[in-house]
C-alpha cells in the first residue's frame, strides 16, 4: 500500500501570498495523484487530477506539479476562499492533509 | 445539475447497524462507479468503499471489511452503505461521490451524513 505524506501540517499565509503544499508518496504513483480542498461542513472539492489537470471551474491560480514520488500544489495568490484543508490522494489512500490558515 | 444527497445517519449504539443512502440526480447512475469516503472528528479523509456501474464489483477498506458493505439500486438512483457491528471508530461524516472508475477522482460529492456511534 502506498503511503502519502503531506507537509507542512499547517501553513499560515496572508491573503495575496503564495502557498506551496507538498505531497510525497512512498513509491512512484505515475500520474495518479489527485488534490482535494475540504472545508468544514462542506463536500470535498476536486481541484487537480492526474498531477496537474485542473478540474472544471478551478481557477488558474491553483496548479499542480510533480512526478514519481514528489508532488506540489501551488496557490499563486491566496484568496479568502482558499483557506481550507487540502488533501492529496492516490488510489484508495489520502494523505493526512495540510491546513492553510490565515496568518 | 449533477447532485448526490446522502441520508440515513444518526446516533447508534456500539454493535448496532445502520444503512446510509445516497440518491443521485442529474445523471444516469447506471453509467458510473460510486464511492464512499468518511471523515472522523478531527481526522482526515478516509476512503471506505466503491462499486461499479451494475454492482457486480466492489471493494472496501481493510478497516471496514466484513462489517460495512456497499450496494446499489440503479432503478432507484441509489447507492447504499450497509454498516454492521459499529464501533466508536466508525463515528464520522460519510460522503458519497461519483467516480469515473475504481479509485478515480470524484468531481461530485454530497454534503455528507453524520454517523455517531455511542452508548
PDB file of C-alpha atoms in Angstrom:
ATOM      1  CA  UNK A   1       0.000   0.000   0.000  1.00  0.00           C
ATOM      2  CA  UNK A   2       1.263   3.433  -0.937  1.00  0.00           C
ATOM      3  CA  UNK A   3       1.670   5.849   1.982  1.00  0.00           C
ATOM      4  CA  UNK A   4       1.133   9.574   1.376  1.00  0.00           C
ATOM      5  CA  UNK A   5       2.879  12.201   3.483  1.00  0.00           C
ATOM      6  CA  UNK A   6       1.886  15.866   3.344  1.00  0.00           C
ATOM      7  CA  UNK A   7       3.832  18.842   4.573  1.00  0.00           C
ATOM      8  CA  UNK A   8       3.559  21.102   6.313  1.00  0.00           C
ATOM      9  CA  UNK A   9       0.695  20.040   8.547  1.00  0.00           C
ATOM     10  CA  UNK A  10      -0.323  23.691   8.881  1.00  0.00           C
ATOM     11  CA  UNK A  11       0.605  26.598   6.646  1.00  0.00           C
ATOM     12  CA  UNK A  12      -0.003  30.148   7.864  1.00  0.00           C
ATOM     13  CA  UNK A  13      -0.257  32.526   4.941  1.00  0.00           C
ATOM     14  CA  UNK A  14      -1.548  36.044   4.363  1.00  0.00           C
ATOM     15  CA  UNK A  15      -4.130  36.725   1.631  1.00  0.00           C
ATOM     16  CA  UNK A  16      -2.378  37.521  -1.619  1.00  0.00           C
ATOM     17  CA  UNK A  17       0.661  35.424  -0.758  1.00  0.00           C
ATOM     18  CA  UNK A  18       1.771  32.213  -2.403  1.00  0.00           C
ATOM     19  CA  UNK A  19       1.125  28.819  -0.799  1.00  0.00           C
ATOM     20  CA  UNK A  20       3.141  25.724  -1.652  1.00  0.00           C
ATOM     21  CA  UNK A  21       1.902  22.371  -0.364  1.00  0.00           C
ATOM     22  CA  UNK A  22       3.862  19.131  -0.628  1.00  0.00           C
ATOM     23  CA  UNK A  23       2.725  15.534  -1.035  1.00  0.00           C
ATOM     24  CA  UNK A  24       5.227  12.686  -1.044  1.00  0.00           C
ATOM     25  CA  UNK A  25       4.371   9.087  -1.819  1.00  0.00           C
ATOM     26  CA  UNK A  26       6.203   6.016  -0.523  1.00  0.00           C
ATOM     27  CA  UNK A  27       6.585   4.683  -4.054  1.00  0.00           C
ATOM     28  CA  UNK A  28       6.099   6.011  -7.551  1.00  0.00           C
ATOM     29  CA  UNK A  29       2.450   6.654  -8.401  1.00  0.00           C
ATOM     30  CA  UNK A  30       2.991   7.625 -12.037  1.00  0.00           C
ATOM     31  CA  UNK A  31       0.401  10.322 -12.850  1.00  0.00           C
ATOM     32  CA  UNK A  32      -2.278   9.052 -10.435  1.00  0.00           C
ATOM     33  CA  UNK A  33      -2.206  11.904  -7.964  1.00  0.00           C
ATOM     34  CA  UNK A  34      -5.233  13.975  -7.029  1.00  0.00           C
ATOM     35  CA  UNK A  35      -5.753  17.059  -4.853  1.00  0.00           C
ATOM     36  CA  UNK A  36      -8.914  17.996  -2.971  1.00  0.00           C
ATOM     37  CA  UNK A  37      -9.924  21.027  -0.946  1.00  0.00           C
ATOM     38  CA  UNK A  38     -12.158  20.483   2.076  1.00  0.00           C
ATOM     39  CA  UNK A  39     -13.919  22.970   4.307  1.00  0.00           C
ATOM     40  CA  UNK A  40     -15.875  22.127   7.473  1.00  0.00           C
ATOM     41  CA  UNK A  41     -19.480  21.237   6.760  1.00  0.00           C
ATOM     42  CA  UNK A  42     -18.938  21.126   3.021  1.00  0.00           C
ATOM     43  CA  UNK A  43     -18.404  18.454   0.399  1.00  0.00           C
ATOM     44  CA  UNK A  44     -14.828  17.829  -0.672  1.00  0.00           C
ATOM     45  CA  UNK A  45     -13.925  19.772  -3.806  1.00  0.00           C
ATOM     46  CA  UNK A  46     -11.856  18.241  -6.568  1.00  0.00           C
ATOM     47  CA  UNK A  47      -9.066  20.624  -7.549  1.00  0.00           C
ATOM     48  CA  UNK A  48      -6.446  18.717  -9.533  1.00  0.00           C
ATOM     49  CA  UNK A  49      -6.273  15.231 -11.049  1.00  0.00           C
ATOM     50  CA  UNK A  50      -3.531  13.362 -12.875  1.00  0.00           C
ATOM     51  CA  UNK A  51      -0.944  15.554 -11.109  1.00  0.00           C
ATOM     52  CA  UNK A  52      -1.603  18.786 -12.981  1.00  0.00           C
ATOM     53  CA  UNK A  53      -5.020  18.834 -14.688  1.00  0.00           C
ATOM     54  CA  UNK A  54      -7.388  21.345 -13.151  1.00  0.00           C
ATOM     55  CA  UNK A  55     -10.952  20.187 -12.589  1.00  0.00           C
ATOM     56  CA  UNK A  56     -13.706  22.212 -14.272  1.00  0.00           C
ATOM     57  CA  UNK A  57     -14.213  25.601 -12.659  1.00  0.00           C
ATOM     58  CA  UNK A  58     -10.930  25.605 -10.744  1.00  0.00           C
ATOM     59  CA  UNK A  59      -9.144  28.962 -11.144  1.00  0.00           C
ATOM     60  CA  UNK A  60      -5.768  29.220 -12.791  1.00  0.00           C
ATOM     61  CA  UNK A  61      -4.137  30.417  -9.564  1.00  0.00           C
ATOM     62  CA  UNK A  62      -4.321  26.791  -8.380  1.00  0.00           C
ATOM     63  CA  UNK A  63      -1.859  24.440 -10.033  1.00  0.00           C
ATOM     64  CA  UNK A  64      -0.355  21.020  -9.519  1.00  0.00           C
ATOM     65  CA  UNK A  65       3.035  19.659 -10.464  1.00  0.00           C
ATOM     66  CA  UNK A  66       5.471  16.880  -9.751  1.00  0.00           C
ATOM     67  CA  UNK A  67       6.330  13.350 -10.749  1.00  0.00           C
ATOM     68  CA  UNK A  68       7.334  10.000  -9.324  1.00  0.00           C
ATOM     69  CA  UNK A  69       7.045  10.435  -5.582  1.00  0.00           C
ATOM     70  CA  UNK A  70       7.149  14.228  -5.086  1.00  0.00           C
ATOM     71  CA  UNK A  71       4.159  16.421  -5.854  1.00  0.00           C
ATOM     72  CA  UNK A  72       3.225  20.028  -5.202  1.00  0.00           C
ATOM     73  CA  UNK A  73       0.018  22.023  -5.067  1.00  0.00           C
ATOM     74  CA  UNK A  74       0.596  25.733  -5.535  1.00  0.00           C
ATOM     75  CA  UNK A  75      -1.843  28.552  -4.949  1.00  0.00           C
ATOM     76  CA  UNK A  76      -0.193  31.575  -6.501  1.00  0.00           C
ATOM     77  CA  UNK A  77      -2.124  34.292  -4.662  1.00  0.00           C
ATOM     78  CA  UNK A  78      -4.357  33.255  -1.821  1.00  0.00           C
ATOM     79  CA  UNK A  79      -7.938  34.413  -1.875  1.00  0.00           C
ATOM     80  CA  UNK A  80     -10.148  34.345   1.267  1.00  0.00           C
ATOM     81  CA  UNK A  81     -11.988  31.267  -0.040  1.00  0.00           C
ATOM     82  CA  UNK A  82      -8.736  29.306  -0.300  1.00  0.00           C
ATOM     83  CA  UNK A  83      -8.312  28.887   3.445  1.00  0.00           C
ATOM     84  CA  UNK A  84      -9.158  25.240   3.975  1.00  0.00           C
ATOM     85  CA  UNK A  85      -7.644  21.796   4.362  1.00  0.00           C
ATOM     86  CA  UNK A  86      -6.009  20.232   1.317  1.00  0.00           C
ATOM     87  CA  UNK A  87      -5.621  16.503   0.748  1.00  0.00           C
ATOM     88  CA  UNK A  88      -3.659  14.583  -1.831  1.00  0.00           C
ATOM     89  CA  UNK A  89      -4.940  11.176  -2.878  1.00  0.00           C
ATOM     90  CA  UNK A  90      -3.674   8.146  -4.730  1.00  0.00           C
ATOM     91  CA  UNK A  91      -5.903   5.143  -5.344  1.00  0.00           C
ATOM     92  CA  UNK A  92      -7.610   4.316  -2.030  1.00  0.00           C
ATOM     93  CA  UNK A  93      -5.299   6.399   0.119  1.00  0.00           C
ATOM     94  CA  UNK A  94      -5.497  10.012   1.241  1.00  0.00           C
ATOM     95  CA  UNK A  95      -2.680  12.000   2.737  1.00  0.00           C
ATOM     96  CA  UNK A  96      -3.159  13.415   6.253  1.00  0.00           C
ATOM     97  CA  UNK A  97      -3.891  16.893   4.910  1.00  0.00           C
ATOM     98  CA  UNK A  98      -2.411  20.386   5.080  1.00  0.00           C
ATOM     99  CA  UNK A  99      -4.411  23.111   6.760  1.00  0.00           C
ATOM    100  CA  UNK A 100      -3.970  26.504   5.131  1.00  0.00           C
ATOM    101  CA  UNK A 101      -4.852  29.158   7.681  1.00  0.00           C
ATOM    102  CA  UNK A 102      -4.886  32.928   7.693  1.00  0.00           C
ATOM    103  CA  UNK A 103      -1.711  34.448   9.097  1.00  0.00           C
TER     104      UNK A 103
ATOM    105  CA  UNK B   1     -27.342  19.646 -12.444  1.00  0.00           C
ATOM    106  CA  UNK B   2     -25.449  16.682 -11.026  1.00  0.00           C
ATOM    107  CA  UNK B   3     -26.331  16.065  -7.388  1.00  0.00           C
ATOM    108  CA  UNK B   4     -25.804  13.359  -4.816  1.00  0.00           C
ATOM    109  CA  UNK B   5     -27.572  13.535  -1.481  1.00  0.00           C
ATOM    110  CA  UNK B   6     -26.698  11.334   1.468  1.00  0.00           C
ATOM    111  CA  UNK B   7     -29.080  10.375   4.256  1.00  0.00           C
ATOM    112  CA  UNK B   8     -29.570   7.800   6.963  1.00  0.00           C
ATOM    113  CA  UNK B   9     -27.008   8.948   9.513  1.00  0.00           C
ATOM    114  CA  UNK B  10     -27.765   9.231  13.186  1.00  0.00           C
ATOM    115  CA  UNK B  11     -26.922   8.012  16.656  1.00  0.00           C
ATOM    116  CA  UNK B  12     -26.417   4.264  17.025  1.00  0.00           C
ATOM    117  CA  UNK B  13     -25.154   2.164  19.907  1.00  0.00           C
ATOM    118  CA  UNK B  14     -21.901   0.215  19.689  1.00  0.00           C
ATOM    119  CA  UNK B  15     -22.540  -3.072  17.956  1.00  0.00           C
ATOM    120  CA  UNK B  16     -25.540  -1.641  16.137  1.00  0.00           C
ATOM    121  CA  UNK B  17     -26.367  -1.310  12.464  1.00  0.00           C
ATOM    122  CA  UNK B  18     -27.261   1.488  10.099  1.00  0.00           C
ATOM    123  CA  UNK B  19     -27.914   1.866   6.391  1.00  0.00           C
ATOM    124  CA  UNK B  20     -26.801   5.016   4.619  1.00  0.00           C
ATOM    125  CA  UNK B  21     -28.378   6.058   1.330  1.00  0.00           C
ATOM    126  CA  UNK B  22     -27.062   8.189  -1.491  1.00  0.00           C
ATOM    127  CA  UNK B  23     -29.604   9.416  -4.028  1.00  0.00           C
ATOM    128  CA  UNK B  24     -28.273  10.617  -7.365  1.00  0.00           C
ATOM    129  CA  UNK B  25     -29.870  13.067  -9.780  1.00  0.00           C
ATOM    130  CA  UNK B  26     -28.864  14.952 -12.899  1.00  0.00           C
ATOM    131  CA  UNK B  27     -27.028  11.998 -14.413  1.00  0.00           C
ATOM    132  CA  UNK B  28     -27.535   8.343 -15.271  1.00  0.00           C
ATOM    133  CA  UNK B  29     -26.410   6.436 -12.181  1.00  0.00           C
ATOM    134  CA  UNK B  30     -26.046   3.154 -14.062  1.00  0.00           C
ATOM    135  CA  UNK B  31     -23.200   4.656 -16.107  1.00  0.00           C
ATOM    136  CA  UNK B  32     -20.966   5.495 -13.144  1.00  0.00           C
ATOM    137  CA  UNK B  33     -18.897   3.967 -10.410  1.00  0.00           C
ATOM    138  CA  UNK B  34     -19.679   5.378  -6.987  1.00  0.00           C
ATOM    139  CA  UNK B  35     -17.761   5.518  -3.745  1.00  0.00           C
ATOM    140  CA  UNK B  36     -17.997   6.455  -0.093  1.00  0.00           C
ATOM    141  CA  UNK B  37     -15.380   8.226   1.978  1.00  0.00           C
ATOM    142  CA  UNK B  38     -15.588   9.367   5.593  1.00  0.00           C
ATOM    143  CA  UNK B  39     -14.096  11.884   7.967  1.00  0.00           C
ATOM    144  CA  UNK B  40     -13.922  11.127  11.665  1.00  0.00           C
ATOM    145  CA  UNK B  41     -13.954  14.056  14.106  1.00  0.00           C
ATOM    146  CA  UNK B  42     -10.615  15.852  13.990  1.00  0.00           C
ATOM    147  CA  UNK B  43      -9.262  13.443  11.381  1.00  0.00           C
ATOM    148  CA  UNK B  44      -8.645  13.461   7.650  1.00  0.00           C
ATOM    149  CA  UNK B  45     -10.490  11.838   4.782  1.00  0.00           C
ATOM    150  CA  UNK B  46     -10.596   8.044   4.612  1.00  0.00           C
ATOM    151  CA  UNK B  47     -11.758   6.015   1.611  1.00  0.00           C
ATOM    152  CA  UNK B  48     -14.416   3.470   2.615  1.00  0.00           C
ATOM    153  CA  UNK B  49     -15.736   1.589  -0.421  1.00  0.00           C
ATOM    154  CA  UNK B  50     -16.536   1.721  -4.119  1.00  0.00           C
ATOM    155  CA  UNK B  51     -18.860  -0.094  -6.503  1.00  0.00           C
ATOM    156  CA  UNK B  52     -19.014  -0.452 -10.256  1.00  0.00           C
ATOM    157  CA  UNK B  53     -21.819   0.526 -12.589  1.00  0.00           C
ATOM    158  CA  UNK B  54     -24.008  -2.572 -12.228  1.00  0.00           C
ATOM    159  CA  UNK B  55     -22.995  -3.596  -8.726  1.00  0.00           C
ATOM    160  CA  UNK B  56     -21.091  -6.695  -9.812  1.00  0.00           C
ATOM    161  CA  UNK B  57     -17.772  -5.418  -8.493  1.00  0.00           C
ATOM    162  CA  UNK B  58     -16.957  -3.636  -5.246  1.00  0.00           C
ATOM    163  CA  UNK B  59     -14.100  -3.022  -2.870  1.00  0.00           C
ATOM    164  CA  UNK B  60     -13.838  -1.804   0.704  1.00  0.00           C
ATOM    165  CA  UNK B  61     -11.146  -0.567   3.040  1.00  0.00           C
ATOM    166  CA  UNK B  62      -9.457  -3.063   5.328  1.00  0.00           C
ATOM    167  CA  UNK B  63     -10.699  -1.102   8.344  1.00  0.00           C
ATOM    168  CA  UNK B  64     -14.342  -1.825   7.478  1.00  0.00           C
ATOM    169  CA  UNK B  65     -14.165  -5.078   5.531  1.00  0.00           C
ATOM    170  CA  UNK B  66     -16.609  -7.676   6.793  1.00  0.00           C
ATOM    171  CA  UNK B  67     -18.661  -5.051   8.644  1.00  0.00           C
ATOM    172  CA  UNK B  68     -19.530  -2.428   6.046  1.00  0.00           C
ATOM    173  CA  UNK B  69     -20.701  -3.246   2.529  1.00  0.00           C
ATOM    174  CA  UNK B  70     -21.715  -1.147  -0.445  1.00  0.00           C
ATOM    175  CA  UNK B  71     -24.600  -1.860  -2.791  1.00  0.00           C
ATOM    176  CA  UNK B  72     -26.719  -0.033  -5.331  1.00  0.00           C
ATOM    177  CA  UNK B  73     -30.153   0.025  -6.901  1.00  0.00           C
ATOM    178  CA  UNK B  74     -29.928   1.827 -10.207  1.00  0.00           C
ATOM    179  CA  UNK B  75     -33.687   1.706 -10.667  1.00  0.00           C
ATOM    180  CA  UNK B  76     -33.971   3.835  -7.524  1.00  0.00           C
ATOM    181  CA  UNK B  77     -30.980   6.026  -8.429  1.00  0.00           C
ATOM    182  CA  UNK B  78     -29.474   4.992  -5.128  1.00  0.00           C
ATOM    183  CA  UNK B  79     -26.276   3.701  -3.601  1.00  0.00           C
ATOM    184  CA  UNK B  80     -26.174   2.281  -0.096  1.00  0.00           C
ATOM    185  CA  UNK B  81     -23.691   1.672   2.685  1.00  0.00           C
ATOM    186  CA  UNK B  82     -24.724  -1.165   4.989  1.00  0.00           C
ATOM    187  CA  UNK B  83     -22.984  -0.764   8.317  1.00  0.00           C
ATOM    188  CA  UNK B  84     -22.907  -3.510  10.956  1.00  0.00           C
ATOM    189  CA  UNK B  85     -21.047  -4.158  14.230  1.00  0.00           C
ATOM    190  CA  UNK B  86     -20.391  -0.463  14.530  1.00  0.00           C
ATOM    191  CA  UNK B  87     -17.759   0.875  16.919  1.00  0.00           C
ATOM    192  CA  UNK B  88     -16.831   4.341  18.109  1.00  0.00           C
ATOM    193  CA  UNK B  89     -14.140   4.381  15.419  1.00  0.00           C
ATOM    194  CA  UNK B  90     -16.891   4.432  12.789  1.00  0.00           C
ATOM    195  CA  UNK B  91     -18.142   7.798  14.059  1.00  0.00           C
ATOM    196  CA  UNK B  92     -17.703  10.114  11.105  1.00  0.00           C
ATOM    197  CA  UNK B  93     -19.306  12.159   8.380  1.00  0.00           C
ATOM    198  CA  UNK B  94     -19.874   9.856   5.409  1.00  0.00           C
ATOM    199  CA  UNK B  95     -19.684  11.302   1.907  1.00  0.00           C
ATOM    200  CA  UNK B  96     -20.934   9.741  -1.316  1.00  0.00           C
ATOM    201  CA  UNK B  97     -19.204  10.585  -4.569  1.00  0.00           C
ATOM    202  CA  UNK B  98     -19.431   9.840  -8.274  1.00  0.00           C
ATOM    203  CA  UNK B  99     -16.299   8.493  -9.901  1.00  0.00           C
ATOM    204  CA  UNK B 100     -15.311   7.578 -13.450  1.00  0.00           C
ATOM    205  CA  UNK B 101     -13.821   4.230 -12.481  1.00  0.00           C
ATOM    206  CA  UNK B 102     -12.484   2.425  -9.432  1.00  0.00           C
ATOM    207  CA  UNK B 103     -10.322   4.705  -7.294  1.00  0.00           C
ATOM    208  CA  UNK B 104     -10.561   7.556  -9.787  1.00  0.00           C
ATOM    209  CA  UNK B 105     -11.067  11.162  -8.612  1.00  0.00           C
ATOM    210  CA  UNK B 106     -14.560  12.265  -7.685  1.00  0.00           C
ATOM    211  CA  UNK B 107     -15.791  15.573  -9.030  1.00  0.00           C
ATOM    212  CA  UNK B 108     -19.224  15.303  -7.458  1.00  0.00           C
ATOM    213  CA  UNK B 109     -19.808  14.783  -3.752  1.00  0.00           C
ATOM    214  CA  UNK B 110     -22.731  15.162  -1.405  1.00  0.00           C
ATOM    215  CA  UNK B 111     -22.751  17.233   1.767  1.00  0.00           C
ATOM    216  CA  UNK B 112     -22.395  14.122   3.896  1.00  0.00           C
ATOM    217  CA  UNK B 113     -24.364  12.404   6.637  1.00  0.00           C
ATOM    218  CA  UNK B 114     -23.170  12.131  10.233  1.00  0.00           C
ATOM    219  CA  UNK B 115     -22.948   8.765  11.951  1.00  0.00           C
ATOM    220  CA  UNK B 116     -22.361   8.790  15.703  1.00  0.00           C
ATOM    221  CA  UNK B 117     -21.662   5.513  17.480  1.00  0.00           C
ATOM    222  CA  UNK B 118     -22.113   5.966  21.204  1.00  0.00           C
ATOM    223  CA  UNK B 119     -23.912   4.467  24.157  1.00  0.00           C
TER     224      UNK B 119
END
